[in-house]
Amino acid sequence: MSQHHLIVFGATSFVGQILTHYLWQRHGIGGDVSWALAGRSLSKLEQVRASLGPQAAALPLIVADAANESELRSLCAQTRVIVSTVGPYALYGSPLVKVCAETGTDYCDLTGEVQWIARMIREHETTAQKSGARIVHCCGFDSIPSDLGVHFLQQHATQQFGQPCSTIKLRIKNMRGGASGGTVASMLNVVQESVKDPSVRKLMSNPYALCPGVQGVRQPNVTLAEYDEDARSWLAPFVMAGINTRVVHRSNLVGGNYGADFRYDEAMMTGSGFKGRAIATGIGAGLAGFLAAAALPPTRFLLEKVVPQPGEGPTPEEQVKGGYDFRFFGRTAAGQKMVVKVTGDRDPGYGSTAKMLGEATVCLALETDKAAVGGGFWTPATAFGDKLVKRLVDHAGLTFEVL
């Protein structure tokens, strides 16, 4: 019997500290969830625990290094689930996924690194299936709102129309929040890997990158300003579409049952008229410029000097003031339409992500039946589905609504 339901690995990181505070507020100590904090520095773990207040003095602390497999095995032996915030995951996360897969320990994280997830699936899926380890990546802003928003729409479409939608478009109506150094570091690392390795570059352009062996239908992809009649708005590319769309297609592969001809894309709404078009054009040019600068060593060096550094991010006040409003436009093969709205009440990348990650972790530890969800690499929608939707609505400040 495991000593803990869950362990937060990387509790001293920027998002790890926010997650720790959320779990403390939700579950405290001595309640229905037994949990602990882990990281490589005992002194920093003690500082995080002290920030929770004197009542948290009994919260267990475990020292483990992300590169030390022996310490990671000891960590796994003490818990049902490990939730990792140690990124960039492509640089620091691989040993833990390997050990979890080998020991049958459940795992979740908030990565958005497509190339790394694809590599973990390729290297460890068979092992996880045999050991019973459930590995669930992308349990933060990328990609829970997208993945569960599609799941929610498809559930209602099937109930109302007798079939799922063959096409769904996510349009971001509103989003407020800042970026952290950890997220920027992950993005820069993905660009660097793509520049060095043509196979990574090819993988990143494949909408089925997380669906090994699948060659599906051609997918739409907003890269320049374009007008959407359904949203009645000009569109700009959405920086997270490259991960979210891949996760949604994997959900379809491993249990979503959206259909072999399912199409899905994401874009930001910038408004109608000339102003909306100008904003969309500017966002598209800005994103292209950032990626180009990140790809070239001289400009990458300058970029790294001005972007947030690892450990930096939105203030607590900025997190509370943040939020997002997603609209999903679905259409069945017969032409029936459905629109779903998903909102969050905090900064998407951190305030809301910590709550989503916390609820997903507890859901995996306490509510995800091993008979229904066995070992392997799952997505938030296929591992948790309606259970997590309810948790997010009840506790994490999200809403899911058919319009």
CSV table of C-alpha atoms in Angstrom, one decimal:
chain,number,residue,atom,x,y,z
A,1,MET,CA,0.0,0.0,0.0
A,2,SER,CA,1.4,3.4,-1.0
A,3,GLN,CA,2.1,5.8,1.8
A,4,HIS,CA,0.7,8.8,-0.2
A,5,HIS,CA,-2.1,9.4,-2.7
A,6,LEU,CA,0.1,11.9,-4.5
A,7,ILE,CA,3.5,13.6,-4.4
A,8,VAL,CA,4.2,17.1,-5.9
A,9,PHE,CA,7.6,16.7,-7.6
A,10,GLY,CA,9.2,20.1,-8.3
A,11,ALA,CA,7.2,21.8,-5.6
A,12,THR,CA,9.7,24.7,-5.4
A,13,SER,CA,9.2,25.7,-9.1
A,14,PHE,CA,7.0,28.7,-10.0
A,15,VAL,CA,3.9,26.6,-10.8
A,16,GLY,CA,4.9,24.0,-8.3
A,17,GLN,CA,4.5,26.5,-5.5
A,18,ILE,CA,1.1,27.7,-6.8
A,19,LEU,CA,0.0,24.0,-7.1
A,20,THR,CA,1.2,23.4,-3.5
A,21,HIS,CA,-0.8,26.3,-2.2
A,22,TYR,CA,-3.9,25.2,-4.1
A,23,LEU,CA,-3.7,21.6,-2.7
A,24,TRP,CA,-3.2,22.9,0.8
A,25,GLN,CA,-6.3,25.1,0.5
A,26,ARG,CA,-8.3,22.3,-0.9
A,27,HIS,CA,-7.1,19.3,1.2
A,28,GLY,CA,-4.9,20.5,4.0
A,29,ILE,CA,-3.3,17.7,5.9
A,30,GLY,CA,-4.8,14.7,7.6
A,31,GLY,CA,-7.9,14.7,5.4
A,32,ASP,CA,-9.1,12.7,2.4
A,33,VAL,CA,-5.9,13.2,0.5
A,34,SER,CA,-2.5,12.1,1.7
A,35,TRP,CA,0.3,14.0,-0.1
A,36,ALA,CA,3.9,15.2,0.1
A,37,LEU,CA,6.3,17.6,-1.5
A,38,ALA,CA,9.4,16.6,-3.4
A,39,GLY,CA,12.4,18.3,-5.0
A,40,ARG,CA,16.2,18.3,-5.0
A,41,SER,CA,16.7,21.0,-2.3
A,42,LEU,CA,15.5,20.3,1.2
A,43,SER,CA,16.0,23.9,2.2
A,44,LYS,CA,13.8,25.2,-0.6
A,45,LEU,CA,11.2,22.6,0.1
A,46,GLU,CA,11.1,23.8,3.7
A,47,GLN,CA,10.6,27.4,2.6
A,48,VAL,CA,7.7,26.3,0.4
A,49,ARG,CA,6.1,24.4,3.3
A,50,ALA,CA,6.7,27.3,5.7
A,51,SER,CA,4.8,29.6,3.3
A,52,LEU,CA,1.7,27.5,3.9
A,53,GLY,CA,1.6,28.4,7.6
A,54,PRO,CA,2.5,26.6,10.9
A,55,GLN,CA,-0.2,24.0,10.4
A,56,ALA,CA,1.7,22.6,7.5
A,57,ALA,CA,4.7,21.6,9.6
A,58,ALA,CA,3.7,17.9,9.3
A,59,LEU,CA,3.5,17.9,5.5
A,60,PRO,CA,6.2,15.4,4.4
A,61,LEU,CA,9.2,16.5,2.4
A,62,ILE,CA,11.2,14.2,0.1
A,63,VAL,CA,14.5,15.0,-1.5
A,64,ALA,CA,14.9,13.5,-5.0
A,65,ASP,CA,16.8,14.7,-8.1
A,66,ALA,CA,15.2,14.5,-11.5
A,67,ALA,CA,18.3,12.9,-13.0
A,68,ASN,CA,18.7,10.2,-10.3
A,69,GLU,CA,16.7,7.1,-11.2
A,70,SER,CA,17.4,5.4,-7.8
A,71,GLU,CA,15.9,8.4,-5.9
A,72,LEU,CA,13.0,8.5,-8.4
A,73,ARG,CA,12.3,4.8,-7.8
A,74,SER,CA,12.2,5.5,-4.1
A,75,LEU,CA,9.8,8.3,-4.7
A,76,CYS,CA,7.5,6.1,-6.8
A,77,ALA,CA,7.5,3.5,-4.1
A,78,GLN,CA,5.8,6.0,-1.7
A,79,THR,CA,2.8,7.1,-3.8
A,80,ARG,CA,0.0,6.3,-6.2
A,81,VAL,CA,0.6,9.4,-8.3
A,82,ILE,CA,3.4,11.7,-9.0
A,83,VAL,CA,2.6,15.1,-10.5
A,84,SER,CA,5.6,16.8,-12.0
A,85,THR,CA,6.2,20.5,-12.6
A,86,VAL,CA,9.9,20.0,-13.5
A,87,GLY,CA,10.4,21.5,-16.9
A,88,PRO,CA,11.4,22.0,-19.6
A,89,TYR,CA,10.4,18.4,-19.6
A,90,ALA,CA,12.5,17.5,-22.7
A,91,LEU,CA,15.5,18.5,-20.6
A,92,TYR,CA,14.6,17.2,-17.2
A,93,GLY,CA,11.5,15.1,-17.3
A,94,SER,CA,12.4,11.9,-19.1
A,95,PRO,CA,13.9,9.8,-16.3
A,96,LEU,CA,10.8,10.2,-14.1
A,97,VAL,CA,8.4,9.1,-16.9
A,98,LYS,CA,10.7,6.1,-17.5
A,99,VAL,CA,10.7,5.1,-13.8
A,100,CYS,CA,6.9,5.6,-13.5
A,101,ALA,CA,6.3,3.4,-16.5
A,102,GLU,CA,8.5,0.7,-15.1
A,103,THR,CA,7.1,0.8,-11.6
A,104,GLY,CA,3.5,1.1,-12.5
A,105,THR,CA,3.2,4.5,-10.8
A,106,ASP,CA,0.6,6.9,-12.2
A,107,TYR,CA,1.9,10.2,-13.4
A,108,CYS,CA,0.6,13.6,-14.7
A,109,ASP,CA,2.2,16.9,-15.7
A,110,LEU,CA,1.5,20.2,-17.5
A,111,THR,CA,3.9,19.9,-20.4
A,112,GLY,CA,3.2,21.4,-23.8
A,113,GLU,CA,6.2,19.9,-25.5
A,114,VAL,CA,4.9,17.8,-28.4
A,115,GLN,CA,8.3,16.4,-29.5
A,116,TRP,CA,9.0,15.1,-26.0
A,117,ILE,CA,5.5,13.6,-25.4
A,118,ALA,CA,5.9,11.8,-28.8
A,119,ARG,CA,9.2,10.4,-27.6
A,120,MET,CA,7.8,9.3,-24.3
A,121,ILE,CA,5.0,7.5,-26.0
A,122,ARG,CA,7.4,5.8,-28.4
A,123,GLU,CA,9.8,4.7,-25.7
A,124,HIS,CA,7.5,3.8,-22.8
A,125,GLU,CA,3.9,3.1,-23.9
A,126,THR,CA,4.4,-0.7,-24.1
A,127,THR,CA,6.1,-0.7,-20.7
A,128,ALA,CA,3.3,1.4,-19.1
A,129,GLN,CA,0.6,-0.8,-20.6
A,130,LYS,CA,2.3,-3.9,-19.0
A,131,SER,CA,3.0,-2.2,-15.6
A,132,GLY,CA,-0.4,-0.5,-15.3
A,133,ALA,CA,1.1,3.0,-15.1
A,134,ARG,CA,-1.4,5.7,-16.3
A,135,ILE,CA,0.6,8.6,-17.9
A,136,VAL,CA,-1.4,11.7,-18.5
A,137,HIS,CA,0.5,14.7,-20.0
A,138,CYS,CA,-0.9,18.2,-20.6
A,139,CYS,CA,-3.0,18.6,-17.5
A,140,GLY,CA,-2.8,22.4,-17.4
A,141,PHE,CA,-4.0,25.2,-19.7
A,142,ASP,CA,-2.5,23.1,-22.4
A,143,SER,CA,-4.5,21.2,-22.9
A,144,ILE,CA,-7.4,20.7,-20.5
A,145,PRO,CA,-9.8,23.5,-21.7
A,146,SER,CA,-9.3,22.4,-25.3
A,147,ASP,CA,-9.5,18.7,-24.7
A,148,LEU,CA,-12.3,18.7,-22.2
A,149,GLY,CA,-14.2,21.4,-24.2
A,150,VAL,CA,-14.2,19.1,-27.2
A,151,HIS,CA,-15.2,16.1,-25.0
A,152,PHE,CA,-18.0,18.1,-23.5
A,153,LEU,CA,-19.3,19.3,-26.9
A,154,GLN,CA,-19.1,15.8,-28.3
A,155,GLN,CA,-21.0,14.3,-25.4
A,156,HIS,CA,-23.9,16.8,-25.9
A,157,ALA,CA,-23.8,16.5,-29.7
A,158,THR,CA,-24.2,12.7,-29.4
A,159,GLN,CA,-27.1,13.1,-27.0
A,160,GLN,CA,-28.8,15.7,-29.1
A,161,PHE,CA,-28.0,14.7,-32.6
A,162,GLY,CA,-27.3,11.0,-32.3
A,163,GLN,CA,-23.7,11.5,-33.6
A,164,PRO,CA,-20.6,13.4,-32.7
A,165,CYS,CA,-19.5,16.5,-34.7
A,166,SER,CA,-17.2,15.8,-37.5
A,167,THR,CA,-15.7,19.4,-37.4
A,168,ILE,CA,-15.0,21.5,-34.3
A,169,LYS,CA,-13.4,24.9,-34.3
A,170,LEU,CA,-12.1,26.5,-31.0
A,171,ARG,CA,-12.1,30.2,-31.1
A,172,ILE,CA,-10.5,32.1,-28.2
A,173,LYS,CA,-12.8,35.1,-27.5
A,174,ASN,CA,-10.9,36.5,-24.6
A,175,MET,CA,-7.7,35.6,-22.7
A,176,ARG,CA,-5.9,37.6,-20.0
A,177,GLY,CA,-2.7,36.6,-18.3
A,178,GLY,CA,1.1,36.7,-18.4
A,179,ALA,CA,3.8,34.2,-19.4
A,180,SER,CA,6.3,32.6,-17.0
A,181,GLY,CA,10.0,32.0,-17.6
A,182,GLY,CA,9.4,28.2,-17.5
A,183,THR,CA,6.9,28.4,-20.4
A,184,VAL,CA,9.2,30.6,-22.4
A,185,ALA,CA,12.1,28.2,-21.7
A,186,SER,CA,10.1,25.3,-22.9
A,187,MET,CA,9.1,27.1,-26.1
A,188,LEU,CA,12.7,28.1,-26.9
A,189,ASN,CA,13.9,24.6,-26.3
A,190,VAL,CA,11.3,23.2,-28.8
A,191,VAL,CA,12.4,25.7,-31.4
A,192,GLN,CA,16.1,24.8,-30.7
A,193,GLU,CA,15.3,21.0,-31.1
A,194,SER,CA,13.5,21.7,-34.4
A,195,VAL,CA,16.4,23.7,-35.8
A,196,LYS,CA,18.9,21.0,-34.9
A,197,ASP,CA,16.8,17.9,-35.9
A,198,PRO,CA,14.8,17.8,-39.2
A,199,SER,CA,12.8,14.9,-37.8
A,200,VAL,CA,11.6,17.0,-34.9
A,201,ARG,CA,10.7,19.8,-37.3
A,202,LYS,CA,8.7,17.3,-39.4
A,203,LEU,CA,7.0,15.9,-36.3
A,204,MET,CA,6.0,19.4,-35.0
A,205,SER,CA,4.2,20.1,-38.3
A,206,ASN,CA,2.2,16.8,-38.1
A,207,PRO,CA,-1.3,17.2,-36.6
A,208,TYR,CA,-1.2,13.5,-35.7
A,209,ALA,CA,2.2,13.7,-34.0
A,210,LEU,CA,0.8,12.0,-30.9
A,211,CYS,CA,-1.0,9.3,-32.9
A,212,PRO,CA,1.7,6.9,-34.0
A,213,GLY,CA,0.9,5.3,-37.3
A,214,VAL,CA,-2.2,7.4,-38.0
A,215,GLN,CA,-2.4,9.3,-41.3
A,216,GLY,CA,-5.7,11.1,-41.0
A,217,VAL,CA,-7.6,13.7,-43.0
A,218,ARG,CA,-6.0,17.0,-43.8
A,219,GLN,CA,-6.5,19.5,-40.9
A,220,PRO,CA,-7.2,23.2,-41.1
A,221,ASN,CA,-4.6,25.5,-39.6
A,222,VAL,CA,-4.9,29.3,-39.1
A,223,THR,CA,-1.4,30.8,-39.8
A,224,LEU,CA,-2.4,34.1,-41.3
A,225,ALA,CA,-5.3,36.5,-40.7
A,226,GLU,CA,-8.6,35.1,-42.0
A,227,TYR,CA,-12.3,35.7,-41.4
A,228,ASP,CA,-14.6,33.2,-39.7
A,229,GLU,CA,-18.3,33.5,-40.5
A,230,ASP,CA,-19.4,31.3,-37.5
A,231,ALA,CA,-17.4,33.4,-35.0
A,232,ARG,CA,-18.2,36.6,-36.9
A,233,SER,CA,-14.6,37.7,-36.3
A,234,TRP,CA,-11.2,37.9,-37.9
A,235,LEU,CA,-8.8,35.2,-36.6
A,236,ALA,CA,-5.2,35.1,-35.7
A,237,PRO,CA,-3.0,32.1,-35.0
A,238,PHE,CA,-3.1,30.8,-31.4
A,239,VAL,CA,0.3,29.9,-30.0
A,240,MET,CA,-0.9,26.9,-28.1
A,241,ALA,CA,-2.7,25.3,-31.1
A,242,GLY,CA,0.3,23.3,-31.9
A,243,ILE,CA,0.0,21.2,-28.7
A,244,ASN,CA,-3.8,21.4,-28.1
A,245,THR,CA,-4.8,20.1,-31.5
A,246,ARG,CA,-2.4,17.2,-31.2
A,247,VAL,CA,-3.8,16.2,-27.8
A,248,VAL,CA,-7.4,16.4,-29.1
A,249,HIS,CA,-6.5,14.1,-32.0
A,250,ARG,CA,-4.9,11.6,-29.6
A,251,SER,CA,-8.1,11.7,-27.5
A,252,ASN,CA,-10.0,10.7,-30.7
A,253,LEU,CA,-7.5,7.9,-31.2
A,254,VAL,CA,-7.5,6.3,-27.7
A,255,GLY,CA,-11.2,6.5,-26.9
A,256,GLY,CA,-12.9,9.7,-28.0
A,257,ASN,CA,-14.7,8.1,-30.9
A,258,TYR,CA,-15.1,11.4,-32.9
A,259,GLY,CA,-14.7,9.7,-36.2
A,260,ALA,CA,-11.9,9.0,-38.7
A,261,ASP,CA,-12.7,12.2,-40.6
A,262,PHE,CA,-12.7,14.4,-37.5
A,263,ARG,CA,-11.3,17.9,-38.1
A,264,TYR,CA,-10.2,20.4,-35.4
A,265,ASP,CA,-8.4,23.7,-35.3
A,266,GLU,CA,-7.8,26.6,-32.9
A,267,ALA,CA,-7.5,30.4,-33.4
A,268,MET,CA,-7.9,33.7,-31.6
A,269,MET,CA,-10.8,36.0,-32.3
A,270,THR,CA,-9.6,39.6,-32.9
A,271,GLY,CA,-12.9,41.3,-33.8
A,272,SER,CA,-14.7,42.3,-37.0
A,273,GLY,CA,-13.9,45.1,-39.4
A,274,PHE,CA,-10.7,46.7,-40.3
A,275,LYS,CA,-9.4,46.9,-36.7
A,276,GLY,CA,-10.0,43.1,-36.2
A,277,ARG,CA,-8.1,42.4,-39.4
A,278,ALA,CA,-5.2,44.6,-38.4
A,279,ILE,CA,-4.9,43.0,-35.0
A,280,ALA,CA,-5.0,39.5,-36.5
A,281,THR,CA,-2.3,40.5,-39.0
A,282,GLY,CA,-0.1,41.9,-36.3
A,283,ILE,CA,-0.4,38.9,-34.0
A,284,GLY,CA,0.4,36.6,-36.9
A,285,ALA,CA,3.5,38.7,-37.8
A,286,GLY,CA,4.6,38.9,-34.2
A,287,LEU,CA,4.4,35.2,-33.6
A,288,ALA,CA,6.3,34.5,-36.8
A,289,GLY,CA,8.9,37.0,-35.8
A,290,PHE,CA,9.3,35.4,-32.3
A,291,LEU,CA,9.8,31.9,-33.8
A,292,ALA,CA,12.3,33.3,-36.4
A,293,ALA,CA,14.2,35.1,-33.7
A,294,ALA,CA,14.3,32.0,-31.5
A,295,ALA,CA,15.6,29.9,-34.3
A,296,LEU,CA,18.8,32.0,-35.0
A,297,PRO,CA,21.6,31.9,-32.4
A,298,PRO,CA,22.3,35.7,-32.4
A,299,THR,CA,18.7,36.8,-32.0
A,300,ARG,CA,17.9,33.9,-29.7
A,301,PHE,CA,20.7,35.2,-27.3
A,302,LEU,CA,19.1,38.6,-27.3
A,303,LEU,CA,15.6,37.1,-26.8
A,304,GLU,CA,16.7,35.1,-23.8
A,305,LYS,CA,17.9,38.4,-22.2
A,306,VAL,CA,14.5,40.1,-22.4
A,307,VAL,CA,12.0,37.3,-21.8
A,308,PRO,CA,10.9,36.1,-18.3
A,309,GLN,CA,13.5,33.8,-16.7
A,310,PRO,CA,12.7,30.4,-15.1
A,311,GLY,CA,11.1,31.1,-11.7
A,312,GLU,CA,9.6,34.3,-12.9
A,313,GLY,CA,5.9,34.8,-13.8
A,314,PRO,CA,2.7,36.6,-13.1
A,315,THR,CA,2.1,38.1,-9.6
A,316,PRO,CA,-0.7,36.7,-7.5
A,317,GLU,CA,-2.7,39.8,-8.3
A,318,GLU,CA,-2.2,39.3,-12.0
A,319,GLN,CA,-3.2,35.7,-11.7
A,320,VAL,CA,-6.5,36.6,-10.0
A,321,LYS,CA,-7.2,39.3,-12.6
A,322,GLY,CA,-6.6,36.9,-15.5
A,323,GLY,CA,-9.1,34.7,-17.2
A,324,TYR,CA,-10.3,33.2,-20.5
A,325,ASP,CA,-13.3,32.6,-22.6
A,326,PHE,CA,-13.3,29.8,-25.2
A,327,ARG,CA,-16.0,29.2,-27.8
A,328,PHE,CA,-16.3,25.8,-29.6
A,329,PHE,CA,-18.2,25.7,-32.9
A,330,GLY,CA,-19.2,22.1,-33.8
A,331,ARG,CA,-20.9,20.8,-36.9
A,332,THR,CA,-22.0,17.2,-37.7
A,333,ALA,CA,-21.6,15.5,-41.0
A,334,ALA,CA,-25.4,16.2,-41.5
A,335,GLY,CA,-24.9,19.9,-40.9
A,336,GLN,CA,-26.3,20.2,-37.4
A,337,LYS,CA,-24.6,22.8,-35.3
A,338,MET,CA,-23.7,23.2,-31.6
A,339,VAL,CA,-21.7,25.9,-29.8
A,340,VAL,CA,-20.1,25.4,-26.4
A,341,LYS,CA,-18.6,28.0,-24.1
A,342,VAL,CA,-15.7,27.2,-21.6
A,343,THR,CA,-14.4,29.8,-19.3
A,344,GLY,CA,-11.7,30.0,-16.5
A,345,ASP,CA,-11.5,32.6,-13.7
A,346,ARG,CA,-7.7,33.0,-13.3
A,347,ASP,CA,-4.6,33.7,-15.3
A,348,PRO,CA,-4.7,30.7,-17.8
A,349,GLY,CA,-1.1,29.6,-17.6
A,350,TYR,CA,-0.6,29.6,-13.8
A,351,GLY,CA,-3.6,30.6,-11.6
A,352,SER,CA,-6.0,28.4,-13.6
A,353,THR,CA,-3.4,25.8,-14.6
A,354,ALA,CA,-2.5,25.0,-10.9
A,355,LYS,CA,-6.1,24.4,-10.1
A,356,MET,CA,-6.7,22.2,-13.2
A,357,LEU,CA,-3.5,20.3,-12.5
A,358,GLY,CA,-4.4,19.8,-8.9
A,359,GLU,CA,-7.9,18.5,-9.6
A,360,ALA,CA,-6.6,16.2,-12.4
A,361,THR,CA,-4.0,14.7,-10.0
A,362,VAL,CA,-6.5,14.0,-7.3
A,363,CYS,CA,-8.9,12.6,-9.9
A,364,LEU,CA,-6.2,10.2,-11.1
A,365,ALA,CA,-5.4,9.2,-7.5
A,366,LEU,CA,-8.9,8.7,-6.2
A,367,GLU,CA,-11.5,8.5,-9.0
A,368,THR,CA,-9.9,6.9,-12.1
A,369,ASP,CA,-10.8,3.2,-12.1
A,370,LYS,CA,-7.8,1.0,-13.3
A,371,ALA,CA,-10.3,-1.4,-14.8
A,372,ALA,CA,-11.7,1.3,-17.1
A,373,VAL,CA,-8.5,3.2,-17.6
A,374,GLY,CA,-5.5,0.8,-17.7
A,375,GLY,CA,-1.8,1.4,-18.1
A,376,GLY,CA,-0.7,3.5,-21.0
A,377,PHE,CA,-0.5,7.1,-22.2
A,378,TRP,CA,-3.8,8.9,-21.9
A,379,THR,CA,-5.2,12.4,-22.4
A,380,PRO,CA,-7.2,14.4,-19.9
A,381,ALA,CA,-10.4,13.7,-21.8
A,382,THR,CA,-9.9,10.0,-22.1
A,383,ALA,CA,-8.4,9.5,-18.6
A,384,PHE,CA,-10.9,11.7,-16.7
A,385,GLY,CA,-13.8,12.8,-18.9
A,386,ASP,CA,-16.9,13.9,-17.1
A,387,LYS,CA,-15.3,13.3,-13.6
A,388,LEU,CA,-12.8,16.0,-14.2
A,389,VAL,CA,-15.3,18.3,-15.8
A,390,LYS,CA,-17.4,18.1,-12.6
A,391,ARG,CA,-14.3,18.7,-10.4
A,392,LEU,CA,-13.3,21.8,-12.5
A,393,VAL,CA,-16.8,23.3,-12.3
A,394,ASP,CA,-17.2,22.6,-8.6
A,395,HIS,CA,-13.7,23.6,-7.4
A,396,ALA,CA,-11.4,25.1,-10.0
A,397,GLY,CA,-13.4,28.1,-11.4
A,398,LEU,CA,-14.1,26.7,-14.8
A,399,THR,CA,-17.5,26.6,-16.6
A,400,PHE,CA,-18.8,24.4,-19.4
A,401,GLU,CA,-22.0,25.5,-21.1
A,402,VAL,CA,-23.9,24.7,-24.3
A,403,LEU,CA,-25.0,28.0,-25.8
